[in-house]
Amino acid sequence: MWQINMDSPVMAQKARVVVAPAAAPDGGYARFILLSCFLVFGLTYGVIKVFGVFYVEIHRHFEATATGTSWITSIAVATLHFLAPLASVLSARYSHRSVVIMGGLMCGIGVVFGSFARNLSELYLTVGFLNGFGYAMTWPTTVTMLGLYFEKRRPVANALASSGECVLTFVLTPLFQLLIDSYSWRGALLILGGLQLNLCVCGMLLRPLKATRYVICEVKAGEEGLSQELLPKDDSEQSKPSFLDAEELRVSDGSDHGTIKAFLEDPEEIPNSTMKIQDSNNRTKRAELRTKILRYIDYTLITNAKFMVYSMFGVFAALGFFAPGLFLIPYARSKGIEEYQAAALMSISAVLDLFGRVFFGWLANLRLVEMVLQLTATMLLLGTVLLLCPLASSYLELAAFSAAYGLMYGAAVAIHITMLAEIVGVNRLGSALGFFLLIRSSGGLLGPPIAGFFIDKMSDYGSGFLMAGASLIVSALFLILLHQMNRRGQGSSTNNHHTHTDNMGQSVRAEAEELNMT
């Protein structure tokens, strides 16, 4: 309990309360949040990877170009990234649970309507935009919730949650190849739409994290002073993301009382007093408006140099992340690989992807090396693997490539969201994730079509992998720049500490010399 005594007879009219941030439990109900995030990863990014099976059939059915067909996936990915800040705002305004349920409904409806599409434009609208809108409502919101529930084990939790993408890719790729053979690609899409309605169930699992809100429950005004007692009160809505750790306690004195007192002492001062009170009220209103805006979306992140450098890494990484998964099966089919063997390549990639996420997530949790260095090495290796892909032609060579690609891809995905939390802090993760995905949306939108453009020009799917590999290597350069910024920041902090210590030592020596002289 806190007591605030003020030596003033003025009665308080307004007060702000101190909000204690919720502590991450790292256990208990956090396991259900982890399960929800696991399924969300599988039903969003896992489905994006599985769409390579549909790509071949849609490409044939509409007799479209590789660029035209790839726009379906790129629109979904870009919409996911571009509308992620909207998900952050809606989560802060309403709740994580309701936003994810709404997103699940949009995903299911979009894919079901897409099964009746008569041309590529209708697929762009349904499977592309509407489905991507649902992804934007579900994935960032669930990942933010996971970050609130885990702190000490956050790298491992993110790695385990993201492994849902691998598990469902492994299961769904051969399953949907079988469904396409049995019911055509339209029937398979209809079943996929029903499957994605399970995202609503994932949303129901998102229980708000309880925090402590200290509210004014009693106000006592006496002749000698003002006493306010603050008592703790549970508030389940504190799971909503906010970059503010706590709000300052502010008590404003009664404006009417102050005006009357000033008038009695000096009637000529009343205009000045009134203007001062009005200016104070205007400043208070502006501060309250700014606090409300920042609660929903932290626009100050654009002034964070490290965050912007990391966002540029995200743009070039997105250019290369999504094209290989989309074109791996068509590339194998172009080399004469049988359709089920080609689909099995995605399953091989998913198994190694799963191992990479769990192992490298655990490795990051040990903090043996800086996370930015681990991510840099991973991106360089992943880009190199993609550049070597066109050399593979037989099934065994393609299987080896799929394994290497899956391992490195899993290592990158396991820590790149955790890295974002390291840069901005967990309290700003909701807004940071939204802005990060918004900036990265350009890479997600243009990556597959650019790869498709090279494929159409070169008449070879291998050229798409070359483009993706080059983009990933460029993205690693921004991580190197971020590492240098971190080192400079640590160096300046150390210098400031030494300077402060030297100043303290000099003052102590000066005092000692004065004592000796006296």
XYZ file of N, CA and C in Angstrom, residues 25-42 142-143 145-150 153-165 202 205-207 358:
132
model
N 5.259 -15.798 -16.879
C 5.297 -16.972 -16.005
C 6.254 -18.052 -16.471
N 6.552 -18.164 -17.781
C 7.437 -19.194 -18.326
C 6.975 -20.599 -17.960
N 5.721 -20.774 -17.718
C 5.198 -22.095 -17.365
C 3.706 -22.012 -17.105
N 3.097 -23.092 -16.637
C 1.673 -23.085 -16.369
C 0.874 -22.939 -17.648
N -0.004 -21.931 -17.687
C -0.849 -21.731 -18.865
C -0.031 -21.303 -20.080
N 1.228 -20.897 -19.867
C 2.077 -20.519 -20.998
C 2.229 -21.664 -21.990
N 2.090 -22.901 -21.519
C 2.208 -24.053 -22.421
C 1.063 -24.088 -23.425
N -0.121 -23.649 -23.013
C -1.249 -23.604 -23.947
C -1.070 -22.478 -24.974
N -0.461 -21.372 -24.544
C -0.135 -20.299 -25.488
C 0.864 -20.816 -26.516
N 1.832 -21.612 -26.049
C 2.819 -22.209 -26.947
C 2.145 -23.155 -27.946
N 1.181 -23.957 -27.474
C 0.450 -24.858 -28.366
C -0.329 -24.071 -29.411
N -0.986 -23.008 -28.992
C -1.737 -22.169 -29.932
C -0.825 -21.585 -30.996
N 0.325 -21.062 -30.578
C 1.263 -20.468 -31.526
C 1.841 -21.527 -32.470
N 2.059 -22.725 -31.958
C 2.534 -23.850 -32.772
C 1.570 -24.127 -33.926
N 0.283 -24.186 -33.628
C -0.721 -24.451 -34.659
C -0.882 -23.272 -35.613
N -0.781 -22.059 -35.089
C -0.898 -20.875 -35.946
C 0.236 -20.836 -36.957
N 1.452 -21.147 -36.529
C 2.573 -21.198 -37.467
C 2.300 -22.210 -38.580
N 1.762 -23.375 -38.206
C 1.503 -24.406 -39.201
C 0.410 -24.039 -40.176
N -0.528 -13.775 -32.166
C -0.171 -14.935 -31.351
C 1.294 -14.901 -30.950
N 2.170 -14.480 -31.859
C 3.596 -14.383 -31.534
C 3.830 -13.340 -30.444
N 1.699 -12.536 -28.093
C 1.208 -13.154 -26.861
C 2.240 -14.132 -26.301
N 2.904 -14.877 -27.186
C 3.938 -15.811 -26.745
C 5.089 -15.065 -26.079
N 5.466 -13.912 -26.638
C 6.530 -13.121 -26.033
C 6.182 -12.588 -24.657
N 4.889 -12.333 -24.413
C 4.460 -11.859 -23.096
C 4.490 -12.968 -22.055
N 4.263 -14.210 -22.475
C 4.188 -15.336 -21.542
C 5.549 -15.968 -21.250
N 6.556 -15.675 -22.070
C 7.876 -16.265 -21.865
C 8.929 -15.168 -21.798
N 12.843 -18.370 -21.092
C 12.897 -19.424 -22.114
C 12.346 -18.937 -23.454
N 12.406 -17.650 -23.704
C 11.806 -17.111 -24.918
C 12.421 -17.667 -26.203
N 13.770 -17.757 -26.330
C 14.311 -18.332 -27.571
C 13.823 -19.747 -27.837
N 13.791 -20.588 -26.796
C 13.321 -21.964 -26.975
C 11.835 -21.984 -27.299
N 11.059 -21.123 -26.620
C 9.611 -21.081 -26.872
C 9.324 -20.664 -28.312
N 10.042 -19.644 -28.817
C 9.846 -19.213 -30.200
C 10.238 -20.310 -31.180
N 11.315 -21.040 -30.846
C 11.756 -22.120 -31.738
C 10.731 -23.249 -31.782
N 10.213 -23.632 -30.613
C 9.220 -24.711 -30.567
C 7.927 -24.288 -31.259
N 7.503 -23.045 -31.050
C 6.271 -22.569 -31.689
C 6.420 -22.541 -33.208
N 7.552 -22.046 -33.683
C 7.751 -21.973 -35.130
C 7.898 -23.346 -35.768
N 8.205 -24.360 -34.966
C 8.312 -25.717 -35.526
C 6.970 -26.241 -36.006
N 5.882 -25.602 -35.608
C 4.575 -25.992 -36.142
C 4.517 -25.854 -37.646
N 5.244 -24.859 -38.183
C 5.332 -24.691 -39.638
C 5.945 -25.928 -40.282
N -7.432 -21.792 -32.044
C -6.176 -21.257 -31.508
C -6.411 -19.923 -30.802
N -7.691 -20.132 -27.224
C -6.710 -20.518 -26.210
C -5.942 -19.325 -25.647
N -6.045 -18.174 -26.277
C -5.255 -17.005 -25.867
C -5.915 -16.310 -24.684
N -5.574 -16.745 -23.503
C -6.094 -16.120 -22.287
C -5.221 -14.923 -21.920
N 14.622 -26.217 -33.460
C 14.752 -26.640 -32.064
C 16.202 -26.542 -31.604
